[in-house]
Short mmCIF file of C-alpha atoms and ligand atoms in Angstrom, two decimals:
data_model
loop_
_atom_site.label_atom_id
_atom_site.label_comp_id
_atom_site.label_asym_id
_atom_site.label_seq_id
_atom_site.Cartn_x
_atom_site.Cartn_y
_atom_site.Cartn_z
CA UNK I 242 -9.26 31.62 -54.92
CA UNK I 243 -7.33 28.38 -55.86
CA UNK I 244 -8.71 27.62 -59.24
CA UNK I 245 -6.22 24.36 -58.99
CA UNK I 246 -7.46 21.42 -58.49
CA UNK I 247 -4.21 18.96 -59.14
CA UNK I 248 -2.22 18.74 -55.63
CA UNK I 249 0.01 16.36 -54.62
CA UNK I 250 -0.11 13.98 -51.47
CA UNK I 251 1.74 15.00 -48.32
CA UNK I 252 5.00 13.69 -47.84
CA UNK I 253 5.37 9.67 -46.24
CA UNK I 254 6.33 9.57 -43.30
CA UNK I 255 7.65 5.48 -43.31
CA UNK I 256 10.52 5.07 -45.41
CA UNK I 257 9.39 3.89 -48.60
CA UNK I 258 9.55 -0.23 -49.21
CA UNK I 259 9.29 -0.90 -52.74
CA UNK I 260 8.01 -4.46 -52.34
CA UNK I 261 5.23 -3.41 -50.69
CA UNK I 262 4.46 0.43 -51.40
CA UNK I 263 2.20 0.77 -54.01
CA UNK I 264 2.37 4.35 -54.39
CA UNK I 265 6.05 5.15 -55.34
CA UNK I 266 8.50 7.29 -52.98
CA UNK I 267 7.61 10.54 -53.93
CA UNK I 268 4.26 10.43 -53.42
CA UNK I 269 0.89 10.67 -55.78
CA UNK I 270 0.72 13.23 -58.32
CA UNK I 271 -1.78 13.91 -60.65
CA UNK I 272 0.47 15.65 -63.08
CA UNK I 273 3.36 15.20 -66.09
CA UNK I 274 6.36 13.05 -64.14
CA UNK I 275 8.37 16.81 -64.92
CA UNK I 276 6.10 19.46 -62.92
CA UNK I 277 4.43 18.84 -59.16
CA UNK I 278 1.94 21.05 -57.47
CA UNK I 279 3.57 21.85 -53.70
CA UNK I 280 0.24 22.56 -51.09
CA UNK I 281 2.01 24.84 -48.62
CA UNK I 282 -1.14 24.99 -46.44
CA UNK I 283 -5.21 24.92 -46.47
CA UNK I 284 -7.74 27.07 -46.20
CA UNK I 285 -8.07 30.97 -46.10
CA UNK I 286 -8.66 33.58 -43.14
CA UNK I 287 -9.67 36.30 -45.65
CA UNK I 288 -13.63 36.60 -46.45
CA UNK I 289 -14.11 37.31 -49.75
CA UNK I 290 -17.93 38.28 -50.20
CA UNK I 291 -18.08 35.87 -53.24
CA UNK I 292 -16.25 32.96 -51.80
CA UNK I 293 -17.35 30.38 -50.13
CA UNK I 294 -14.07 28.80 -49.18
CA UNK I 295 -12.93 29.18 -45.92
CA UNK I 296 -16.69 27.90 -45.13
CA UNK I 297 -15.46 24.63 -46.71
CA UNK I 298 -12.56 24.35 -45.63
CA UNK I 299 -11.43 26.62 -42.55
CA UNK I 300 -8.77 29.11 -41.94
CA UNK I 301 -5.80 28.90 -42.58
CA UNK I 302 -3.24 25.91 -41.93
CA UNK I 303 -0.12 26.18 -42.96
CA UNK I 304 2.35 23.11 -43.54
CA UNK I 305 5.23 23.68 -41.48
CA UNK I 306 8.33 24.69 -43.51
CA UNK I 307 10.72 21.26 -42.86
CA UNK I 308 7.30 19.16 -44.37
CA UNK I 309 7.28 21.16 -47.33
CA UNK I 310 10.74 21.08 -48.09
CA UNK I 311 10.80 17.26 -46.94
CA UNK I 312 7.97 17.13 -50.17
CA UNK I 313 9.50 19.38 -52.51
CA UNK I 314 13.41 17.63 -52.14
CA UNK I 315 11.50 14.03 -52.56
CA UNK I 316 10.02 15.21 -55.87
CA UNK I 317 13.23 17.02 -56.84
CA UNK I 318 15.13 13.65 -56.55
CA UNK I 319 12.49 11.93 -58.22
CA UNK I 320 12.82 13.87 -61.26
CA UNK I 321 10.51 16.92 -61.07
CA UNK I 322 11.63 19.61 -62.63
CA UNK I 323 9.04 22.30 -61.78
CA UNK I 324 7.51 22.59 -58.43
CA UNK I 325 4.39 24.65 -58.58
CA UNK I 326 3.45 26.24 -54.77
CA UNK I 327 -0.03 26.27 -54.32
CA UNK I 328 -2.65 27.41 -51.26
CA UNK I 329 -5.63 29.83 -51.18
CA UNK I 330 -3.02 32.37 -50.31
CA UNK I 331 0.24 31.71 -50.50
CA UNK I 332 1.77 34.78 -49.02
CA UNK I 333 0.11 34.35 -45.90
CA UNK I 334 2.09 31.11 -45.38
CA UNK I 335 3.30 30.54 -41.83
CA UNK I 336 0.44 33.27 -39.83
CA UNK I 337 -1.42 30.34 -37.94
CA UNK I 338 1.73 29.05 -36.65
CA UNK I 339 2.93 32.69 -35.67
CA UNK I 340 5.96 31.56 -38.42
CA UNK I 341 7.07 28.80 -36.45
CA UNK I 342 10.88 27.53 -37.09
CA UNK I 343 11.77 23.64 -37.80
CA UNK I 344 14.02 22.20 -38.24
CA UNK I 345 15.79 21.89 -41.99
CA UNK I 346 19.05 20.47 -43.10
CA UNK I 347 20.19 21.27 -38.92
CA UNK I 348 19.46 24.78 -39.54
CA UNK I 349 16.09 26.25 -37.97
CA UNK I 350 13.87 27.37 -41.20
CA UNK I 351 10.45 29.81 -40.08
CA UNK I 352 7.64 28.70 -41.72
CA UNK I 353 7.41 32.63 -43.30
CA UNK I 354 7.00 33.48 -47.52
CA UNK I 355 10.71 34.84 -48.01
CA UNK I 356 12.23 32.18 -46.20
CA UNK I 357 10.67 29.02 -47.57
CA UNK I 358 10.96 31.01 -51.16
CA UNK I 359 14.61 30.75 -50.29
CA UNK I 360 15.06 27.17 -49.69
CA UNK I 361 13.06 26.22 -52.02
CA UNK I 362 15.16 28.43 -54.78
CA UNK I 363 18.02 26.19 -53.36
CA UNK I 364 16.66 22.96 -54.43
CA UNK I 365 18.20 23.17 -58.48
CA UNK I 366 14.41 23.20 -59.59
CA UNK I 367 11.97 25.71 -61.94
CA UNK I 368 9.94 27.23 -58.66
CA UNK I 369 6.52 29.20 -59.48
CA UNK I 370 4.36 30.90 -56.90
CA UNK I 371 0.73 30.63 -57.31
CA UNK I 372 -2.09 32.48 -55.62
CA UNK I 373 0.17 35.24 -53.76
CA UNK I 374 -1.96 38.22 -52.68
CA UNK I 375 -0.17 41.54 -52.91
CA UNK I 376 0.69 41.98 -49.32
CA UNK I 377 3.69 44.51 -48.77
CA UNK I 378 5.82 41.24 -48.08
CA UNK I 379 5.70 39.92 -51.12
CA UNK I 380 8.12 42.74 -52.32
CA UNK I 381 11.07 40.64 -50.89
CA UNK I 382 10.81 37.63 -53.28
CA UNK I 383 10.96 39.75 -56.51
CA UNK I 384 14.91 40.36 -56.08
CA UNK I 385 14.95 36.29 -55.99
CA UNK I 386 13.50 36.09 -59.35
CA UNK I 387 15.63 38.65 -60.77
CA UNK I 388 18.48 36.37 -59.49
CA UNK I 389 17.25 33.16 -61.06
CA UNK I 390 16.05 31.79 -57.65
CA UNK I 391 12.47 31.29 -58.62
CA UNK I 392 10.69 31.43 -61.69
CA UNK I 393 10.15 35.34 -62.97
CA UNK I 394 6.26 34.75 -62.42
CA UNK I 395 3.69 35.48 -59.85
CA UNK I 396 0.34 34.87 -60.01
CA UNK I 397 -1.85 37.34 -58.31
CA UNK I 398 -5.53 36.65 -58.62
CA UNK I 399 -6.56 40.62 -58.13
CA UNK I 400 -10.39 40.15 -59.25
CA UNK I 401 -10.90 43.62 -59.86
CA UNK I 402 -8.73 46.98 -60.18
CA UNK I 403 -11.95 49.61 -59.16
CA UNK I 404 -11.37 50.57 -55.52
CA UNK I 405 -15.66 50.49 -55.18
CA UNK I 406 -15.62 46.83 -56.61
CA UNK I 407 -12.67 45.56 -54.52
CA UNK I 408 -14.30 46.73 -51.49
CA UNK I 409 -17.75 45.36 -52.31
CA UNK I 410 -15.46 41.85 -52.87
CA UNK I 411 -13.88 42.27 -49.80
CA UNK I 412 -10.35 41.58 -51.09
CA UNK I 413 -7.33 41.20 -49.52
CA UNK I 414 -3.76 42.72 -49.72
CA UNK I 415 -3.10 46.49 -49.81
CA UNK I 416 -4.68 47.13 -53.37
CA UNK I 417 -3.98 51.06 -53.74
CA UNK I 418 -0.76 52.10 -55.30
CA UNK I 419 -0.36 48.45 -56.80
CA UNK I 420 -0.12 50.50 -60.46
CA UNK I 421 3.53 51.58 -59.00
CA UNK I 422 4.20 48.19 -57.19
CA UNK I 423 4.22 46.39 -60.05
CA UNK I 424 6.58 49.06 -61.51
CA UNK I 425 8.78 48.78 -59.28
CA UNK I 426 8.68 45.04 -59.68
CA UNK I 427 9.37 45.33 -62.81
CA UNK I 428 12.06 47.77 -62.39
CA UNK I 429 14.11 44.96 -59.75
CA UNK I 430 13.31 42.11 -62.33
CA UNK I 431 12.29 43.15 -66.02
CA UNK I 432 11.03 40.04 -66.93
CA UNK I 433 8.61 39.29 -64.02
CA UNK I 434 4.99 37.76 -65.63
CA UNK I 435 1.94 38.68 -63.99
CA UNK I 436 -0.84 36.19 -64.25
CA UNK I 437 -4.04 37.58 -63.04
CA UNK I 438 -7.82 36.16 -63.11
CA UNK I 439 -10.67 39.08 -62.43
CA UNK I 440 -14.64 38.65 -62.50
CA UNK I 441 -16.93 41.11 -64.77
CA UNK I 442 -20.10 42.04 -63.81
CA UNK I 443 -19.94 41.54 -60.26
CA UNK I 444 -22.87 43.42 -58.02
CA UNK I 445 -22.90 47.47 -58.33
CA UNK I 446 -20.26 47.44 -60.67
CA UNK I 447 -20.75 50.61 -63.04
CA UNK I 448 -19.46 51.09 -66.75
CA UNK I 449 -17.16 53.83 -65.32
CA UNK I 450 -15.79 50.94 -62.72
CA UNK I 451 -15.54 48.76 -65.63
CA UNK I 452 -13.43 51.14 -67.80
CA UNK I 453 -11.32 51.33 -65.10
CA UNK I 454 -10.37 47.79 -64.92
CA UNK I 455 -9.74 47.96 -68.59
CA UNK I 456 -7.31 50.93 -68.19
CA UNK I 457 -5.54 49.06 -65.39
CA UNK I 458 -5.07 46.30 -67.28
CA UNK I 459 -3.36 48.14 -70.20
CA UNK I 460 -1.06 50.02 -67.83
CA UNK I 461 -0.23 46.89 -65.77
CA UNK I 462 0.64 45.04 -68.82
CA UNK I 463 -0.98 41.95 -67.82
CA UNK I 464 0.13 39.94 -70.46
CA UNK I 465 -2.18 35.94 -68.56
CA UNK I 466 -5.36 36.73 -67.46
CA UNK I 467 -8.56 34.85 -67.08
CA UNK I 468 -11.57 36.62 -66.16
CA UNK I 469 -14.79 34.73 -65.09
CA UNK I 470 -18.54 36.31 -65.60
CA UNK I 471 -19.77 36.70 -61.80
CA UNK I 472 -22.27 34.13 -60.73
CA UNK I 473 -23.51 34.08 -57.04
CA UNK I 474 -22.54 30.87 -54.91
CA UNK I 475 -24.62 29.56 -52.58
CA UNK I 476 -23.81 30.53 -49.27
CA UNK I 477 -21.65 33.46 -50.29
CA UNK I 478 -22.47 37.13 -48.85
CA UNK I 479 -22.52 38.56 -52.28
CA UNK I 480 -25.73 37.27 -52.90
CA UNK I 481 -27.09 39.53 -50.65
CA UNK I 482 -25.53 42.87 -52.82
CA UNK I 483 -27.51 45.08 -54.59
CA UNK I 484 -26.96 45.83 -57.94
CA UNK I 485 -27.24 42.93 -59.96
CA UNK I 486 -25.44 43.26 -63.12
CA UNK I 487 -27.92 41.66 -66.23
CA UNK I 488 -26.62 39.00 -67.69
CA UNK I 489 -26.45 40.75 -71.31
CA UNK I 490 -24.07 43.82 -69.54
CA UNK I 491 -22.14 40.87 -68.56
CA UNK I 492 -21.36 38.94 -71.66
CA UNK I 493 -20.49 42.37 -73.56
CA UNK I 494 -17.98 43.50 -70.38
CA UNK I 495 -16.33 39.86 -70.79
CA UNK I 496 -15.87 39.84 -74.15
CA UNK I 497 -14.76 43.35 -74.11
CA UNK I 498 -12.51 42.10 -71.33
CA UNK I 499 -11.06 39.43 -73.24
CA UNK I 500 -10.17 41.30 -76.48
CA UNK I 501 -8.18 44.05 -74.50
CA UNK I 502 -6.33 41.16 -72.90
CA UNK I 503 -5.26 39.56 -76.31
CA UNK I 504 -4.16 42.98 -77.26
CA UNK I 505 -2.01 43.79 -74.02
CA UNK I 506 -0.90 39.80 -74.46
CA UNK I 507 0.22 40.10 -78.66
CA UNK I 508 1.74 43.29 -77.62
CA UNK I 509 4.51 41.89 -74.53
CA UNK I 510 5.22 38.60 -76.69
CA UNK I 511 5.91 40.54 -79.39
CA UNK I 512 8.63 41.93 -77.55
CA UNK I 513 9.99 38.92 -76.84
CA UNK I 514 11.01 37.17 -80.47
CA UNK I 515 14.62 37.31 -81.41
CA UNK I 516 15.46 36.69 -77.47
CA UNK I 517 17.01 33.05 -76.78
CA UNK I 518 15.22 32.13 -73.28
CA UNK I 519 15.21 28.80 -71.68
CA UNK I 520 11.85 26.60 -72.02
CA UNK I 521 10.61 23.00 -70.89
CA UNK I 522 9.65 20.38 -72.73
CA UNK I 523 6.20 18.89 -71.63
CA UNK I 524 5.75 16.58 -74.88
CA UNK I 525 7.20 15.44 -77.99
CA UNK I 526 6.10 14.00 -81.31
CA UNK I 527 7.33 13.10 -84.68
CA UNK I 528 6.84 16.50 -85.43
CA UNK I 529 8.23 18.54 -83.15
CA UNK I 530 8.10 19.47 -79.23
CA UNK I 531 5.89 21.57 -77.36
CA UNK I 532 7.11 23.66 -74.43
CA UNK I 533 6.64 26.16 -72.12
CA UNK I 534 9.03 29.54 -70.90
CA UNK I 535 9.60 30.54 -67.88
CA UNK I 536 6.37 33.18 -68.31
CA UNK I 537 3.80 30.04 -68.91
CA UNK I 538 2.71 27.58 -66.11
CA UNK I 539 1.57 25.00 -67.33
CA UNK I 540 -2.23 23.69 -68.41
CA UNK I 541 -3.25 27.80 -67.81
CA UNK I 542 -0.80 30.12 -70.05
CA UNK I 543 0.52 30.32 -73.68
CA UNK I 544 3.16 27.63 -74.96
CA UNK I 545 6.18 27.41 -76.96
CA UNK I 546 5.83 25.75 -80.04
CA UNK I 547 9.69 23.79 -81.08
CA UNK I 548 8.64 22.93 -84.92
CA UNK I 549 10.73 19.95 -85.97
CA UNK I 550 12.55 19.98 -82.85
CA UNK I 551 12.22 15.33 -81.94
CA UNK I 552 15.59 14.83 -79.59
CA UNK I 553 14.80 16.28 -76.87
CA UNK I 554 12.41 14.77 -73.60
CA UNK I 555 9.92 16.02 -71.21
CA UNK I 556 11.09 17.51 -68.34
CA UNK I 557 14.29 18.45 -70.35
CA UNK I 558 15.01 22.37 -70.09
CA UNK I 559 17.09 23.90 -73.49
CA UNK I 560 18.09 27.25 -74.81
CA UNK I 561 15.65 28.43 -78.01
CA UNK I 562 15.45 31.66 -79.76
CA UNK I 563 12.04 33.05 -80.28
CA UNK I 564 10.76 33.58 -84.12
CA UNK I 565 7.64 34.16 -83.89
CA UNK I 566 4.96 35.21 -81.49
CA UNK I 567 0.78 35.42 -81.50
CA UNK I 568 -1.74 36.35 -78.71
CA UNK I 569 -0.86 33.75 -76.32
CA UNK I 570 1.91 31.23 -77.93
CA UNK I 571 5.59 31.44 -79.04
CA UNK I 572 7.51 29.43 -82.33
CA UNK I 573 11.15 28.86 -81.78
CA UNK I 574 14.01 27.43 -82.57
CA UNK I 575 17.08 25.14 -80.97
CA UNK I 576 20.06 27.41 -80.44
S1 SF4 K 629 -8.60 34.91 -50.60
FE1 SF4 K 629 -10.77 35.28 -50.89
S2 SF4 K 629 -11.24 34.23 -52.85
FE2 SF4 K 629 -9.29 33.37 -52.13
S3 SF4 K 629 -9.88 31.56 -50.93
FE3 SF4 K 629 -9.69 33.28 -49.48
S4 SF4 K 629 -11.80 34.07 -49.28
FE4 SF4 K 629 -11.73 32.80 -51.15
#
C-alpha cells in the first residue's frame, strides 16, 4: 500500500506561457526542487484483506508510457535530480492497457515495468522504484541497477514473511522462495537495498508465525523497514478474521520487531564505512550538509551526515567516503 502521499501533477498538455501560467512548466510538486515523485498509474486490482484501497480508488489505471516519460523529461530539464516512481503497485504497470505501445522519441515504447525502467534509466537522473511487488518480472530490472541505470533500491512492501499470515492478508506476488530471490538479486547487483514495511499482530498470527518473520528478516538482511501495529479499517475484510491479536501481544511483537531491525540495519552500514559512494545533497547549513546515498529515499530512510562540508547545493550529487556509521545514518567525508 502507497504510504506516499507527495505526488506530482500530470504533465500540461498546453505549452507553458509564462505570462500567464501560474504554475511553472514542470508542473506542481510538493517536494525539494531536487527529487519528484513520478505516479505511473492509480489504483490496485489486488485485494488485500486489510486494505481498503482499490474500494477508494478502483483498479488499476496505468499512465501510458509516452505521458510518463513526457513528466519525468519535463522535471529532468527543470532540474530534478531524483525521480521517485510511485503507484499502489508499480510492477503491475501497463496490465489494464494489455501493455499498450506509444509513441516515444518516434520509437513505439509498451507501457510494461522493464521497458519504462529503461527509458527512464536513459533520462541522466537518480531513478528509485517504489511499491514493486515481487512478481517474477521484476527479476529483469535488477541487472539495470547493477549497471547504474536505476538506483540500487527497491522497495517491496512484503507485510509479512509467514506463509499462514500472507495468505490470511491476501498478498500479492509469488511470496515462496523469495529467501533465494533476493539472493540472487543480490548476487546480479551486490549493493541492491531492500526497503520493506510489515504489520505485527495481524489476525491469527501465532508467536511461532511471528518468530518466523523475525528469522526472515535477519536472513534477508533488510537493512529499511517500517512495520505498523495492525489496526482494522473500516470496510476492510480483515475485520471479519478471527483471532484477534491483544493489543499488549502487539506492542511487545513491535518493539521486538523494531530492535531486530536496528540490529540487521547497524550490522549492513557497518559494512559500508571506508567505501567512497556517491550521495545527494538535500540541505546545507553553516555547519555542514546533509545527504542521502543511493540506499536512502528520501523523508523514509537513514541519511548521510557531510560535517563541515558548506560548498556544495541541493540537488548537487558528490563522491564521499564513509567514516562512520550507526543504526540508520552515515558521517562522511568530501573525497
Ligand atoms: S497491493 Fe494490497 S495493500 Fe497495496 S494497494 Fe493493493 S490491495 Fe492495498
Amino acid at each position: 500500500m502507497s504510504r506516499l502521499s507527495k505526488r506530482c501533477m500530470p504533465p500540461r498538455r498546453q505549452k507553458h506561457d509564462p505570462f500567464i501560467d501560474l504554475v511553472p512548466a514542470e508542473g506542481l510538486r510538493l517536494t525539494p526542487r531536487h527529487y519528484a515523485y513520478l505516479k505511473i498509474s492509480e489504483g490496485c486490482n489486488n485485494r488485500c484483506t486489510f486494505c481498503i484501497i482499490p474500494q477508494l480508488r478502483g483498479d488499476l489505471k496505468s499512465r501510458p508510457s509516452n505521458h510518463v516519460m513526457t513528466e519525468a523529461e519535463r522535471l529532468v530539464k527543470a532540474g530534478v535530480k531524483e525521480l521517485l516512481v510511485i503507484s499502489q503497485d508499480t510492477s503491475a504497470y501497463g496490465l489494464d492497457l494489455k501493455y499498450a505501445e506509444s509513441q516515444w522519441k518516434g520509437q513505439p515504447l509498451p507501457a510494461r515495468f522493464l521497458p519504462l525502467c529503461e527509458a527512464l534509466g536513459e533520462l541522466g537522473a537518480w531513478v528509485r522504484l517504489h511499491y514493486v511487488y515481487p512478481y517474477p518480472h521484476v527479476d529483469t530490472v535488477i541487472p539495470l541497477m547493477a549497471e547504474g541505470k536505476l538506483l540500487p533500491y527497491l522497495d517491496i512492501p512484503f507485510q509479512h514473511a509467514s506463509p499462514a499470515v500472507l495468505k490470511a492478508m491476501r498478498r500479492p506476488g509469488n511470496q515462496e522462495k523469495t529467501l533465494e530471490r533476493i539472493r540472487r538479486w543480490r548476487d546480479v547487483c551486490p549493493d541492491l537495498a531492500i526497503r520493506s514495511t510489515f504489520i505485527v499482530g495481524f489476525p491469527g498470527e501465532t508467536d511461532e508465525d511471528f518468530e518466523l518473520l523475525l528469522d526472515w528478516m535477519r536472513e534477508a538482511e533488510l537493512a529499511r523497514v517500517g512495520c505498523f501495529r495492525y489496526e482494522p479499517v473500516d470496510g476492510a475484510p480483515a475485520n471479519d478474521l478471527e483471532g484477534a491479536v491483544p493489543q499488549e501481544v502487539k506492542d511487545e511483537r513491535w518493539h521486538r520487531f523494531m530492535e531486530t531491525a536496528k540490529e540487521v540495519s547497524e550490522k549492513r552500514l557497518a559494512k559500508i564505512v571506508g567505501r567512497e559512494i556517491d550521495v545527494i545533497v538535500d540541505e546545507v547549513d553553516d555547519e555542514g550538509a546533509l545527504a542521502r546515498s543511493k540506499w536512502d529515499a528520501p523523508e523514509i530512510d537513514g541519511s548521510v551526515f557531510l560535517n563541515g562540508v558548506t560548498d556544495v547545493k541541493p540537488g548537487e550529487i558528490v563522491s564521499v567516503r564513509v567514516t562512520q556509521a550507526d543504526d540508520y545514518d552515515l558521517w562522511a567525508e568530501r573525497v
